[in-house]
Short mmCIF file of C-alpha atoms in Angstrom, two decimals:
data_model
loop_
_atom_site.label_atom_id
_atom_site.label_comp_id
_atom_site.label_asym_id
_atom_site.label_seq_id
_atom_site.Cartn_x
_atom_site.Cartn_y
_atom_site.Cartn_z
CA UNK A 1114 -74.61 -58.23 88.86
CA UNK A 1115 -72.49 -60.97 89.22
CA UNK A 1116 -71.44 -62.50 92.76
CA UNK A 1117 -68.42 -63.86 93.40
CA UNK A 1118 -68.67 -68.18 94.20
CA UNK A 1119 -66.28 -67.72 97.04
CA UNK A 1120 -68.48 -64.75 98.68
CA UNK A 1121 -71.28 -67.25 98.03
CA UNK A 1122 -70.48 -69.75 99.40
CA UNK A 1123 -69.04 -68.13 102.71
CA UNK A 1124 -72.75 -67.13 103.18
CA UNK A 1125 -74.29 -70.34 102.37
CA UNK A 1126 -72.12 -72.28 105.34
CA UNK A 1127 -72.60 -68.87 107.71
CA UNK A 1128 -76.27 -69.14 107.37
CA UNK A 1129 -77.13 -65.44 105.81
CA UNK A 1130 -78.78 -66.60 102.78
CA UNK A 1131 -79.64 -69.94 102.56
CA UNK A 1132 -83.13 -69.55 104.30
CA UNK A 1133 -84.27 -66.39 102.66
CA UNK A 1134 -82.80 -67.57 99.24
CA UNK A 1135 -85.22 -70.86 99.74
CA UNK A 1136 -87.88 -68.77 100.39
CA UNK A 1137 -87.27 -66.51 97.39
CA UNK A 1138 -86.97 -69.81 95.29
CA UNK A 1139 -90.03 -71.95 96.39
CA UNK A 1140 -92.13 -68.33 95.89
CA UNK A 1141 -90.78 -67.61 91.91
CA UNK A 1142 -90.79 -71.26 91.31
CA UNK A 1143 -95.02 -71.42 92.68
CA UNK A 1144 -95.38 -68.13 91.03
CA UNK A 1145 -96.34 -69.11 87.67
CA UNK A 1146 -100.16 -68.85 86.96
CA UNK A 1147 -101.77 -72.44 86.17
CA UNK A 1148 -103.66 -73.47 83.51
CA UNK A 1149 -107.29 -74.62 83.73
CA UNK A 1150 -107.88 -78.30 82.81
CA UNK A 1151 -111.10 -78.42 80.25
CA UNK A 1152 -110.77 -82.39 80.16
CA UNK A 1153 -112.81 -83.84 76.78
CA UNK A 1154 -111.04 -81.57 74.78
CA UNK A 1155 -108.62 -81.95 72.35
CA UNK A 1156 -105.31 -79.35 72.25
CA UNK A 1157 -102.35 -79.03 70.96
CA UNK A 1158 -100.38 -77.76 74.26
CA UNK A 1159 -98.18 -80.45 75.74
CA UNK A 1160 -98.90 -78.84 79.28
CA UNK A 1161 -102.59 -79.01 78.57
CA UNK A 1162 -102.74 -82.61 77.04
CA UNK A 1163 -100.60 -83.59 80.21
CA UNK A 1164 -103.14 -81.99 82.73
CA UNK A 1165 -105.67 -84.18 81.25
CA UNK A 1166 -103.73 -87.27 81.08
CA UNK A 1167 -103.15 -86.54 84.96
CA UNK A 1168 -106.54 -85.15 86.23
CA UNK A 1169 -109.40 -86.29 83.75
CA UNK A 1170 -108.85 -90.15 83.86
CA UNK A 1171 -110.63 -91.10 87.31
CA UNK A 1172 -108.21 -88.97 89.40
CA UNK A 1173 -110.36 -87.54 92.14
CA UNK A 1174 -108.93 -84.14 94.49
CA UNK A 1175 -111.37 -84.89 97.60
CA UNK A 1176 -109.90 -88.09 97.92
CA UNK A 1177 -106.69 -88.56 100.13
CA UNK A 1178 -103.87 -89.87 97.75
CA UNK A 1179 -103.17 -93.41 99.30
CA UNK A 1180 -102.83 -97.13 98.51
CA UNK A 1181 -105.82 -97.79 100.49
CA UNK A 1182 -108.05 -96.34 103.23
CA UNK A 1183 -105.67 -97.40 106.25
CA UNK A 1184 -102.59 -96.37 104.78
CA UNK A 1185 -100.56 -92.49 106.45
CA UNK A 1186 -99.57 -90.03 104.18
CA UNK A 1187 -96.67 -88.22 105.26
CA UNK A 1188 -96.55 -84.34 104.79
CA UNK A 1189 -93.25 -82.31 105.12
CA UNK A 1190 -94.03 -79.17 106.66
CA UNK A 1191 -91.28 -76.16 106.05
CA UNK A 1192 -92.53 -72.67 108.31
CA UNK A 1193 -90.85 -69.61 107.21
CA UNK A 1194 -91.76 -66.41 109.60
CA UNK A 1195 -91.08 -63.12 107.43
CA UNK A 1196 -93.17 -60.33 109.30
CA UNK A 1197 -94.97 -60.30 112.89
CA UNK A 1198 -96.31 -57.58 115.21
CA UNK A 1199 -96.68 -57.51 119.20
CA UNK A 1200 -99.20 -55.86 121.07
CA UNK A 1201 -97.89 -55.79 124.31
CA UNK A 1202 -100.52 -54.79 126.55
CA UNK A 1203 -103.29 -58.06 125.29
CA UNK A 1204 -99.92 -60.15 125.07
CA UNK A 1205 -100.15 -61.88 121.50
CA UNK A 1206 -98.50 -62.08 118.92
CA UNK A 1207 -99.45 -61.54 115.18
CA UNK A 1208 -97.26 -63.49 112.52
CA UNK A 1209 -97.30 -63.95 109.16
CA UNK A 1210 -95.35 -66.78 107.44
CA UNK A 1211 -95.20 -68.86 104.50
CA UNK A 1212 -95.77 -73.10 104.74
CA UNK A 1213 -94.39 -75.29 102.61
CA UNK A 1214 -96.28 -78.40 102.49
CA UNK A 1215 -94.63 -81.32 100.37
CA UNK A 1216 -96.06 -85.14 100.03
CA UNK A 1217 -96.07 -87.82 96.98
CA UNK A 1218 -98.95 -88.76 95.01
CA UNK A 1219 -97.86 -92.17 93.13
CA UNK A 1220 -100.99 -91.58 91.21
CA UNK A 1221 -99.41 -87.83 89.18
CA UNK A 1222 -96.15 -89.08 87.92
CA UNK A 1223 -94.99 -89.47 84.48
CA UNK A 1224 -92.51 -89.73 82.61
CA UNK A 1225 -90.91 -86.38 81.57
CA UNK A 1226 -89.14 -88.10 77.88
CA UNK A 1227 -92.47 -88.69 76.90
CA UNK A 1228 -94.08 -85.02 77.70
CA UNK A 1229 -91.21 -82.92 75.62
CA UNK A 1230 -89.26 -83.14 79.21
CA UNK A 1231 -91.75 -81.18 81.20
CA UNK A 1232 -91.11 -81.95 84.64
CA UNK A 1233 -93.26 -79.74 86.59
CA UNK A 1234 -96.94 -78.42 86.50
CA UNK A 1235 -98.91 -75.86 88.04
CA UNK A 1236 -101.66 -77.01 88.73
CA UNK A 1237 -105.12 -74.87 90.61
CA UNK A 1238 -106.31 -75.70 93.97
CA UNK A 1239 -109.59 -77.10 93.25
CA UNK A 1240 -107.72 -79.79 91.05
CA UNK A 1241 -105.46 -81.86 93.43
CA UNK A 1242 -105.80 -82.55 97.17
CA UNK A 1243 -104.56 -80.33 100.03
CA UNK A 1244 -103.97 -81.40 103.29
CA UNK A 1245 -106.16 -79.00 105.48
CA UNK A 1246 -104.86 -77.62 108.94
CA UNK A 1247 -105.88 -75.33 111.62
CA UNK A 1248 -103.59 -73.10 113.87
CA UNK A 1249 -105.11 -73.21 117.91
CA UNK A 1250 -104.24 -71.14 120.75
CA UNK A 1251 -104.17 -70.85 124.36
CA UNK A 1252 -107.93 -69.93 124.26
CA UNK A 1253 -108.68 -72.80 122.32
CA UNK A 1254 -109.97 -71.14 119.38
CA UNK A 1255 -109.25 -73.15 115.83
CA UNK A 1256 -108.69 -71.06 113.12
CA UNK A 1257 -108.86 -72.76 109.91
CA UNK A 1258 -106.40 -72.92 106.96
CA UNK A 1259 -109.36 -71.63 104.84
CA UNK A 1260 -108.33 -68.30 106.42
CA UNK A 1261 -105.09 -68.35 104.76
CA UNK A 1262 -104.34 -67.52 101.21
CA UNK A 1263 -104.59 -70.05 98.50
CA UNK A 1264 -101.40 -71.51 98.06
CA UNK A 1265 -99.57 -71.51 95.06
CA UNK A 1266 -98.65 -75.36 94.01
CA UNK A 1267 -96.15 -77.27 91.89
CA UNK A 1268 -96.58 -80.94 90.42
CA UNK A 1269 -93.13 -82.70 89.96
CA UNK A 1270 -92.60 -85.38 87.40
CA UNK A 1271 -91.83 -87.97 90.59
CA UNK A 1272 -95.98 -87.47 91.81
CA UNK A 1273 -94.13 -84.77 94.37
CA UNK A 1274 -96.55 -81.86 95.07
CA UNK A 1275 -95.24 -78.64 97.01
CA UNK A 1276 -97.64 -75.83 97.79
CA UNK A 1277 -97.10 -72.75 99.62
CA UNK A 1278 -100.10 -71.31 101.77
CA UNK A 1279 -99.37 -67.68 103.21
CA UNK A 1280 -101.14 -67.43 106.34
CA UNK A 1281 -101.64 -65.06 109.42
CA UNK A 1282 -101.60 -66.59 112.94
CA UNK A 1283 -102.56 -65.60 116.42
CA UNK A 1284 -100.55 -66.82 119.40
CA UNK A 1285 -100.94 -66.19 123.47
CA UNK A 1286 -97.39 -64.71 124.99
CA UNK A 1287 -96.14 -64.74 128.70
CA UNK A 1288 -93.49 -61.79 129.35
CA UNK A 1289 -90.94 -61.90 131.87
CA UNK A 1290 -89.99 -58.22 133.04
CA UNK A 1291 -87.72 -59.29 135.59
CA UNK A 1292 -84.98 -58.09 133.56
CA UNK A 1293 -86.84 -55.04 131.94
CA UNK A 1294 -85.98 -53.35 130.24
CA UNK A 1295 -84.22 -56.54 128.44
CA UNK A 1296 -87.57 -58.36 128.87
CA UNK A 1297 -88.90 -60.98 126.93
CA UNK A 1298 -91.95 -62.51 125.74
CA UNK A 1299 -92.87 -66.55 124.74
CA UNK A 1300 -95.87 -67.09 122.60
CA UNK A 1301 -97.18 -70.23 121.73
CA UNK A 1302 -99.78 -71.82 119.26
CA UNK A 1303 -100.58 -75.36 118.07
CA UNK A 1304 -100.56 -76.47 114.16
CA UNK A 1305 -102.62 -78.97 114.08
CA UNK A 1306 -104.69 -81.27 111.06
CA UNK A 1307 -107.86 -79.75 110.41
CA UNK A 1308 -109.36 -83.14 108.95
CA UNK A 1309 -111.33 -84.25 111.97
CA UNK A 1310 -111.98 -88.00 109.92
CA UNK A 1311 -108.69 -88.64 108.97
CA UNK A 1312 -106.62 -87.41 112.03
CA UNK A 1313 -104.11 -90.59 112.07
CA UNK A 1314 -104.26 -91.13 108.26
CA UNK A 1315 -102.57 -87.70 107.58
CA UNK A 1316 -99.13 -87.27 109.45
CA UNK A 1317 -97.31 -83.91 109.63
CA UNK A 1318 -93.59 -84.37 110.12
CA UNK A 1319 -91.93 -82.69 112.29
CA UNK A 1320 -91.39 -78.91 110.93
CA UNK A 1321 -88.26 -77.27 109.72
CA UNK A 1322 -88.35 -73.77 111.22
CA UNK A 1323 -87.32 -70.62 109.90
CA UNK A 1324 -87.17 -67.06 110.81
CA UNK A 1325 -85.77 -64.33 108.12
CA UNK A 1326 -83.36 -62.81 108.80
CA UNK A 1327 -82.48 -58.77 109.02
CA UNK A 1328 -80.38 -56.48 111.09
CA UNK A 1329 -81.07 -55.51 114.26
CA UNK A 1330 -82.54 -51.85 113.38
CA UNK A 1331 -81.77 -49.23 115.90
CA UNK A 1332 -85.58 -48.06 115.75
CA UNK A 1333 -86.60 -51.79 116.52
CA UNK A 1334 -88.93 -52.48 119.31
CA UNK A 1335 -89.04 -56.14 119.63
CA UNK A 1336 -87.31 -58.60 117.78
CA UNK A 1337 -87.82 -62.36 117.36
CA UNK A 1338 -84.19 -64.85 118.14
CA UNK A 1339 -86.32 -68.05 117.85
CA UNK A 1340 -88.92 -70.01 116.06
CA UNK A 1341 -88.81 -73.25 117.21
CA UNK A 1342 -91.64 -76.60 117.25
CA UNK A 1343 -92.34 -79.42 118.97
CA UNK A 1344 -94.52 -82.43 118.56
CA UNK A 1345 -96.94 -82.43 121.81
CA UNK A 1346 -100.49 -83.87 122.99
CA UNK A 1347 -102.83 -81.15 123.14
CA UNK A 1348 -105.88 -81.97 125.56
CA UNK A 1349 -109.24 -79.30 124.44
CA UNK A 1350 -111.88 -79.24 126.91
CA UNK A 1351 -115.21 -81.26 125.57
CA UNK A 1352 -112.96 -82.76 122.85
CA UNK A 1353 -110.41 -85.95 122.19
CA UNK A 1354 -106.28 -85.94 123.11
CA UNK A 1355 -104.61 -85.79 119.73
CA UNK A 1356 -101.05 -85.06 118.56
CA UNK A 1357 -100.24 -81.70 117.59
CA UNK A 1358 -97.19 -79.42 116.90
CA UNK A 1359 -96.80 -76.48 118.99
CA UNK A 1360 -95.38 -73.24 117.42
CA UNK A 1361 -93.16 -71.53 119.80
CA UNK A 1362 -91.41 -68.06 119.24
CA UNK A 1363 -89.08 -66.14 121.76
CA UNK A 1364 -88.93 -62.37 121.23
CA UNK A 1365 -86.88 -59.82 122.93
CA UNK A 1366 -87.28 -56.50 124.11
CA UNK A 1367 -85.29 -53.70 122.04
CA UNK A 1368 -83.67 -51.28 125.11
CA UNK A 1369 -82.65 -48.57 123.15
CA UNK A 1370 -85.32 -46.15 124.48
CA UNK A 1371 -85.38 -47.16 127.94
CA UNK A 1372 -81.27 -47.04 128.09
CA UNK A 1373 -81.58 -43.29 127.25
CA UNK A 1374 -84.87 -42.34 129.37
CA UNK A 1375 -84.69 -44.64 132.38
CA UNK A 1376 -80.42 -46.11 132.86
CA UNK A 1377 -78.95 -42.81 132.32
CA UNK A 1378 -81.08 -40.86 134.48
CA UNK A 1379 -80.77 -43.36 137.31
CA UNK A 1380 -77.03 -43.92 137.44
CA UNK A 1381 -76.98 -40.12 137.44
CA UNK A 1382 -79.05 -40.16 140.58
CA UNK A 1383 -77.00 -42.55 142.06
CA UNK A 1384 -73.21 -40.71 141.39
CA UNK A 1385 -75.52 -37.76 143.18
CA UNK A 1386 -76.14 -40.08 146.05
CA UNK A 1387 -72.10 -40.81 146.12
CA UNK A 1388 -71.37 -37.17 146.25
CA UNK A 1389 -73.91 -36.18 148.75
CA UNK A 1390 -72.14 -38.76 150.76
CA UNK A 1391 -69.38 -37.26 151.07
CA UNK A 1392 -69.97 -33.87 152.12
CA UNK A 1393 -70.47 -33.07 155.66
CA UNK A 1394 -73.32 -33.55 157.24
CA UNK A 1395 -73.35 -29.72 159.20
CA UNK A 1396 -73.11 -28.27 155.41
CA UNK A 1397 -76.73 -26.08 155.28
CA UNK A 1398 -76.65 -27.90 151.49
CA UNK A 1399 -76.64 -31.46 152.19
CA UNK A 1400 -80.01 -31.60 153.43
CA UNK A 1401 -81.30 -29.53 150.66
CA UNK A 1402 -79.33 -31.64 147.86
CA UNK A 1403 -80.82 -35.33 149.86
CA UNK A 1404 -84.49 -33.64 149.20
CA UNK A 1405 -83.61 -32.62 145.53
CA UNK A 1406 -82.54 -36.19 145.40
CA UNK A 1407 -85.70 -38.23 146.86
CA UNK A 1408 -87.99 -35.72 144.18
CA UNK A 1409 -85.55 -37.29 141.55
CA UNK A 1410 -86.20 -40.86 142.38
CA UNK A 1411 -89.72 -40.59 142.98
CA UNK A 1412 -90.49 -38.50 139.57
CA UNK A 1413 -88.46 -41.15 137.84
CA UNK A 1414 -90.29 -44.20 139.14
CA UNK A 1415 -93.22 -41.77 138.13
CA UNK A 1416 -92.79 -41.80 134.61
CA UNK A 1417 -91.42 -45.49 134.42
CA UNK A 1418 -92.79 -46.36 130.58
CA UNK A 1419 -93.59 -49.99 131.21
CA UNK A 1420 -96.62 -52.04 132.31
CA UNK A 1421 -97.13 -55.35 134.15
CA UNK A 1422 -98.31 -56.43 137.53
CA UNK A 1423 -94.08 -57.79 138.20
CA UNK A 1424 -91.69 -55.30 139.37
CA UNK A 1425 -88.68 -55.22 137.76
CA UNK A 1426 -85.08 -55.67 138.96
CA UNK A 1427 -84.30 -52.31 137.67
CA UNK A 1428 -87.24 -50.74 139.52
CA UNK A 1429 -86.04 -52.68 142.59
CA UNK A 1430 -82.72 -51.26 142.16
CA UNK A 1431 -84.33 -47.71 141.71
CA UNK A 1432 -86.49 -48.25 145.26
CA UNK A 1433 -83.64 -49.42 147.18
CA UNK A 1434 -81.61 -46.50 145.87
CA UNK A 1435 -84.50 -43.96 146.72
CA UNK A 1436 -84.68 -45.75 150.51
CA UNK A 1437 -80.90 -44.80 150.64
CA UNK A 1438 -81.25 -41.57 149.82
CA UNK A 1439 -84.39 -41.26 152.53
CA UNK A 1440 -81.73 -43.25 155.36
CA UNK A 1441 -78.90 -40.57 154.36
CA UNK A 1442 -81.35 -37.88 155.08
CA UNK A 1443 -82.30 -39.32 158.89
CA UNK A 1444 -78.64 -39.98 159.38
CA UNK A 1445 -77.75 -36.30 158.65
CA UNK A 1446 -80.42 -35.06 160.61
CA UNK A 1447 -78.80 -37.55 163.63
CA UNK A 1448 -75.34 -36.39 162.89
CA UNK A 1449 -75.97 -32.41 163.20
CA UNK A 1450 -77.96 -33.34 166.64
CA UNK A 1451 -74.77 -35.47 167.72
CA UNK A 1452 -72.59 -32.58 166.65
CA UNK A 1453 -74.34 -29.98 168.29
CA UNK A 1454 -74.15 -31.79 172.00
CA UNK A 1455 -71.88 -29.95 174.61
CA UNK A 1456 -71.42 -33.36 176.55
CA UNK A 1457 -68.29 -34.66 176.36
CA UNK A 1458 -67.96 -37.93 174.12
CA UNK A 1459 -68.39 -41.02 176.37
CA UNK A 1460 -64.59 -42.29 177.43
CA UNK A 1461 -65.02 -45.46 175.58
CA UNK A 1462 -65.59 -44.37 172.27
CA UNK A 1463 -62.65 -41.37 172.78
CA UNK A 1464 -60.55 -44.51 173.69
CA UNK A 1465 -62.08 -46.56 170.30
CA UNK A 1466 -61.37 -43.16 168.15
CA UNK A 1467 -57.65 -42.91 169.11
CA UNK A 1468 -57.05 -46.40 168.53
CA UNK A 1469 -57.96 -45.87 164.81
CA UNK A 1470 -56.11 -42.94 164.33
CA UNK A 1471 -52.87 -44.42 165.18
CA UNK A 1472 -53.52 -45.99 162.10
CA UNK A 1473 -51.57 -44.01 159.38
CA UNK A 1474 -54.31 -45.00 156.56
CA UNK A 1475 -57.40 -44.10 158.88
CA UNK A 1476 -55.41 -41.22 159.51
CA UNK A 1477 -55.42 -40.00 155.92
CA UNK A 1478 -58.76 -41.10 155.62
CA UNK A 1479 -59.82 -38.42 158.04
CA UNK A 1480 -57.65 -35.77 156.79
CA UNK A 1481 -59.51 -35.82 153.48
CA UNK A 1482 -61.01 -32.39 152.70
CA UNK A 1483 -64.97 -31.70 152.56
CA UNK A 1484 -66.69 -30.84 149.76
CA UNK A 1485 -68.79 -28.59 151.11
CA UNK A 1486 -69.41 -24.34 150.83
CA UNK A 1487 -67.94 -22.25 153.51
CA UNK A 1488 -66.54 -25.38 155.29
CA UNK A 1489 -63.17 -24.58 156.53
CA UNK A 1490 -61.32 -28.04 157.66
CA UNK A 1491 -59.81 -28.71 160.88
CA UNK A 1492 -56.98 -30.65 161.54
CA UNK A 1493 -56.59 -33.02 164.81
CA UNK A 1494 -53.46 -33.73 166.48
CA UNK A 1495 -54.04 -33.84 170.05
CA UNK A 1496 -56.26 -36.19 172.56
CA UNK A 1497 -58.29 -33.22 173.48
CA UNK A 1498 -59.88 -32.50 170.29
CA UNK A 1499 -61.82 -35.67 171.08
CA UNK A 1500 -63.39 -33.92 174.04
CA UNK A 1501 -65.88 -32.83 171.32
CA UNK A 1502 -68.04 -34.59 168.44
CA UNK A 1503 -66.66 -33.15 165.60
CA UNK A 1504 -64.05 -36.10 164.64
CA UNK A 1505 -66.92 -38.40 165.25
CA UNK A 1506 -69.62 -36.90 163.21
CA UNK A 1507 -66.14 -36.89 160.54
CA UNK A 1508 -65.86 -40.35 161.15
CA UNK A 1509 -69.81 -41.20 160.56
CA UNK A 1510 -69.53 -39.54 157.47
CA UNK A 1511 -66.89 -41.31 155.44
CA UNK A 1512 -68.02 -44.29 156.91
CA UNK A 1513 -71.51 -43.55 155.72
CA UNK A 1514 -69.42 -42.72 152.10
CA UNK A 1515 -67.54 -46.32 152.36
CA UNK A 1516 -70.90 -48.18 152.84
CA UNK A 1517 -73.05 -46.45 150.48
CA UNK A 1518 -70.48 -47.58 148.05
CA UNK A 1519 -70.22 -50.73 148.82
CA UNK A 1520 -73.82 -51.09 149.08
CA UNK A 1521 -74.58 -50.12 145.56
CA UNK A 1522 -71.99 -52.06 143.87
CA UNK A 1523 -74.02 -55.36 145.66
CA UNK A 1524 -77.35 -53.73 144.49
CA UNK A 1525 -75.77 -53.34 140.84
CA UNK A 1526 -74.74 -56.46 140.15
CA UNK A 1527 -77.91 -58.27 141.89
CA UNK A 1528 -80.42 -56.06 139.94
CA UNK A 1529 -79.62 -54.43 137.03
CA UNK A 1530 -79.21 -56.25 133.73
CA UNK A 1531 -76.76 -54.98 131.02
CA UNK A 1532 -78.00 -57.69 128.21
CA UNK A 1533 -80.10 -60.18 127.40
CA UNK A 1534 -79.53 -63.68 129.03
CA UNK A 1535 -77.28 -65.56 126.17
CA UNK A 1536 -79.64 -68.05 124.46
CA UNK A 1537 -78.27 -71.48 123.44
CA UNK A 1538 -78.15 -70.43 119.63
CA UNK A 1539 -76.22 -67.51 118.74
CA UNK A 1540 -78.19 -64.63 116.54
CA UNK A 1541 -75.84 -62.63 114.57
CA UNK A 1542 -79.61 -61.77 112.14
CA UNK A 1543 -82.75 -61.46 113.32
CA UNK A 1544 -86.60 -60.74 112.53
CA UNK A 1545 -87.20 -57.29 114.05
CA UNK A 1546 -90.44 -55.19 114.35
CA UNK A 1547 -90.56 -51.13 114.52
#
């Protein structure tokens, strides 16, 4: 099927393909199975007769390709991440990814118009040399590039070699939950030259990092927005400083689950709260409805599917709700004692109550209706209905419905998160893992 160039090229500037396309490229081009040199022997192949031009007069693969003993060979690394795994509860990370290692051998070129224009080889592993490296983490723990597989390689006409190791890494994460359920997690290993005699004669420069990229799939539990390295000094216990380049990958937290089974349930508690606030506090059901409430808030703290030693905003948000609910209990329990008194109200707070209801807006405050069973509302239009407590309990309660309101729009927007924090780079694609 063919593509349209315009369509194409769109992608190529947005970013879409480029990477994976690379990646698709460097494998078919490394793909090819390679010959075996048998050097003394005379054949009829180009390819073959080239191979032993190259590799059977003196060339030597344990022996790093360089002017002299004292001169750096420069190796362009290219990291291309294209599957991982979390286990959250031991905190690493598990990724698999492709290098591409490039360098020049001055010793391998040739001259294409004189090999029927071959300009590439593939040649085996055991027949040129490969700069050797080691992946470390926080534990300190080398693991060797022998553990990855044996890369595929390709000889350019120019002496430039490119091989492409898949390999499996290990790296130590630190998650922040403060924001859970849009948590996060940073993990962190160092790449590093495995060549402990030649560790300032072989230079890695400074990686090009990729991550493939996919759509965010609903089912998703974790997905990764960055890969990112940096040139550092990594100091091992019992061994010498050296230069290194640490690996670094951000991954976030997928909330789809927790949205449904934790945020939905809680504002539901807390619209509950709202409308408990407003009935009246001598209504036989308030009580009852606070107490169905508090078993609520503590069942779904309960089952809260997350575990670390930090508590959450959202969980903070969840306790301070479920200490409002428990103070709305005690002040009902006050206000049904204050409305059951046969005193008369002190004279200063009679005075203080028909100050405010001069107020035409205080005075449609009050005259909103319960919504409470069998309560039958009363309506005040004299100075001696304020011999008794009922306008004041009436009072307590809506202001008891004003603050609560107020109270949880300040907890809302301190403690619970609605997204991620926006990272520097915008993701429209990213790596995910189910």
């Amino acid at each position: 099927m063919l593509i349209n160039h315009r369509v194409m090229e769109s992608l190529f500037k947005m970013g879409y393909v480029y990477p994976m396309l690379r990646v698709l490229l460097i494998i078919i081009i490394h793909s090819n199975p390679a010959t075996s040199i048998v050097c003394n022997r005379t054949t009829s192949n180009v390819e073959n007769a080239l191979k032993q031009h190259l590799f059977c007069n003196g060339y030597d693969p344990s022996i790093r390709p360089a002017k002299s003993e004292f001169d750096m060979i420069n190796i362009t690394v290219a990291a291309y991440v294209y599957k991982f795994s979390v286990h959250s509860y031991f905190k690493t990370l598990h990724v698999e990814m492709i290098y591409d290692l490039m360098w020049d051998d001055t010793s391998l070129q040739w001259n294409a118009s004189d090999w029927s224009n071959i300009t590439l080889l593939h040649p085996k592993n055991d027949e040129i040399w490969i700069p050797q490296f080691e992946h470390i983490n926080s534990d300190y723990e080398g693991v060797s590039s022998l553990s990855c597989n044996n890369p595929h390689c390709v000889l350019y006409d120019t002496g430039r070699l490119s091989c492409i190791p898949t390999c499996i890494l290990k790296a130590k994460c630190s998650s922040d939950y403060s924001r859970w359920p849009y948590n996060t997690m940073d993990c962190h290993t160092w790449f590093s030259n495995h060549d402990k005699e030649l560790v300032d004669e072989i230079n890695f420069l400074p990686f090009q990092t990729i991550v493939a990229m996919m759509g965010n799939l609903p089912s998703a539990k974790w997905c990764m927005t960055s890969f990112t390295s940096n040139a550092t000094m990594l100091n091992i216990p019992g061994a010498t400083r050296r230069t290194v380049k640490e690996l670094m990958f951000n991954l976030q937290h997928t909330p789809h689950a927790a949205l449904v089974t934790f945020y939905f349930p809680a504002f539901v508690l807390v619209m509950l709260n709202i409308f408990i606030c407003w009935l009246n506090s001598i209504a036989s059901e308030k009580a009852k409805i606070i107490f169905i409430s508090l078993m609520c808030h503590f069942r779904l703290l309960h089952d809260l599917p997350f575990q670390s030693t930090e508590v959450p905003n959202m969980v903070r948000f969840e306790i301070a709700s479920m200490v409002l609910t428990l103070l709305l209990f005690v002040t009902t329990l006050i206000l049904r004692w204050v409305y059951n008194l046969h005193t008369t109200p002190p004279r200063i707070i009679i005075r203080s109550i028909s100050m405010l209801t001069n107020n035409r807006m205080m005075y449609w405050f009050l005259q909103t209706e319960y919504l409470s069973l069998g309560h039958k509302p009363t309506v005040f239009s004299n100075y001696m209905e304020l011999r008794d407590w009922t306008l004041i309990v009436k009072l307590a309660d809506r202001c008891v419905f004003v603050l609560y309101i107020f109270i949880y729009l300040w907890l809302f927007c301190m403690y619970v998160p609605l997204k991620h924090v926006e990272n520097n780079k915008k993701l429209h694609y990213v790596l995910c893992f189910n």
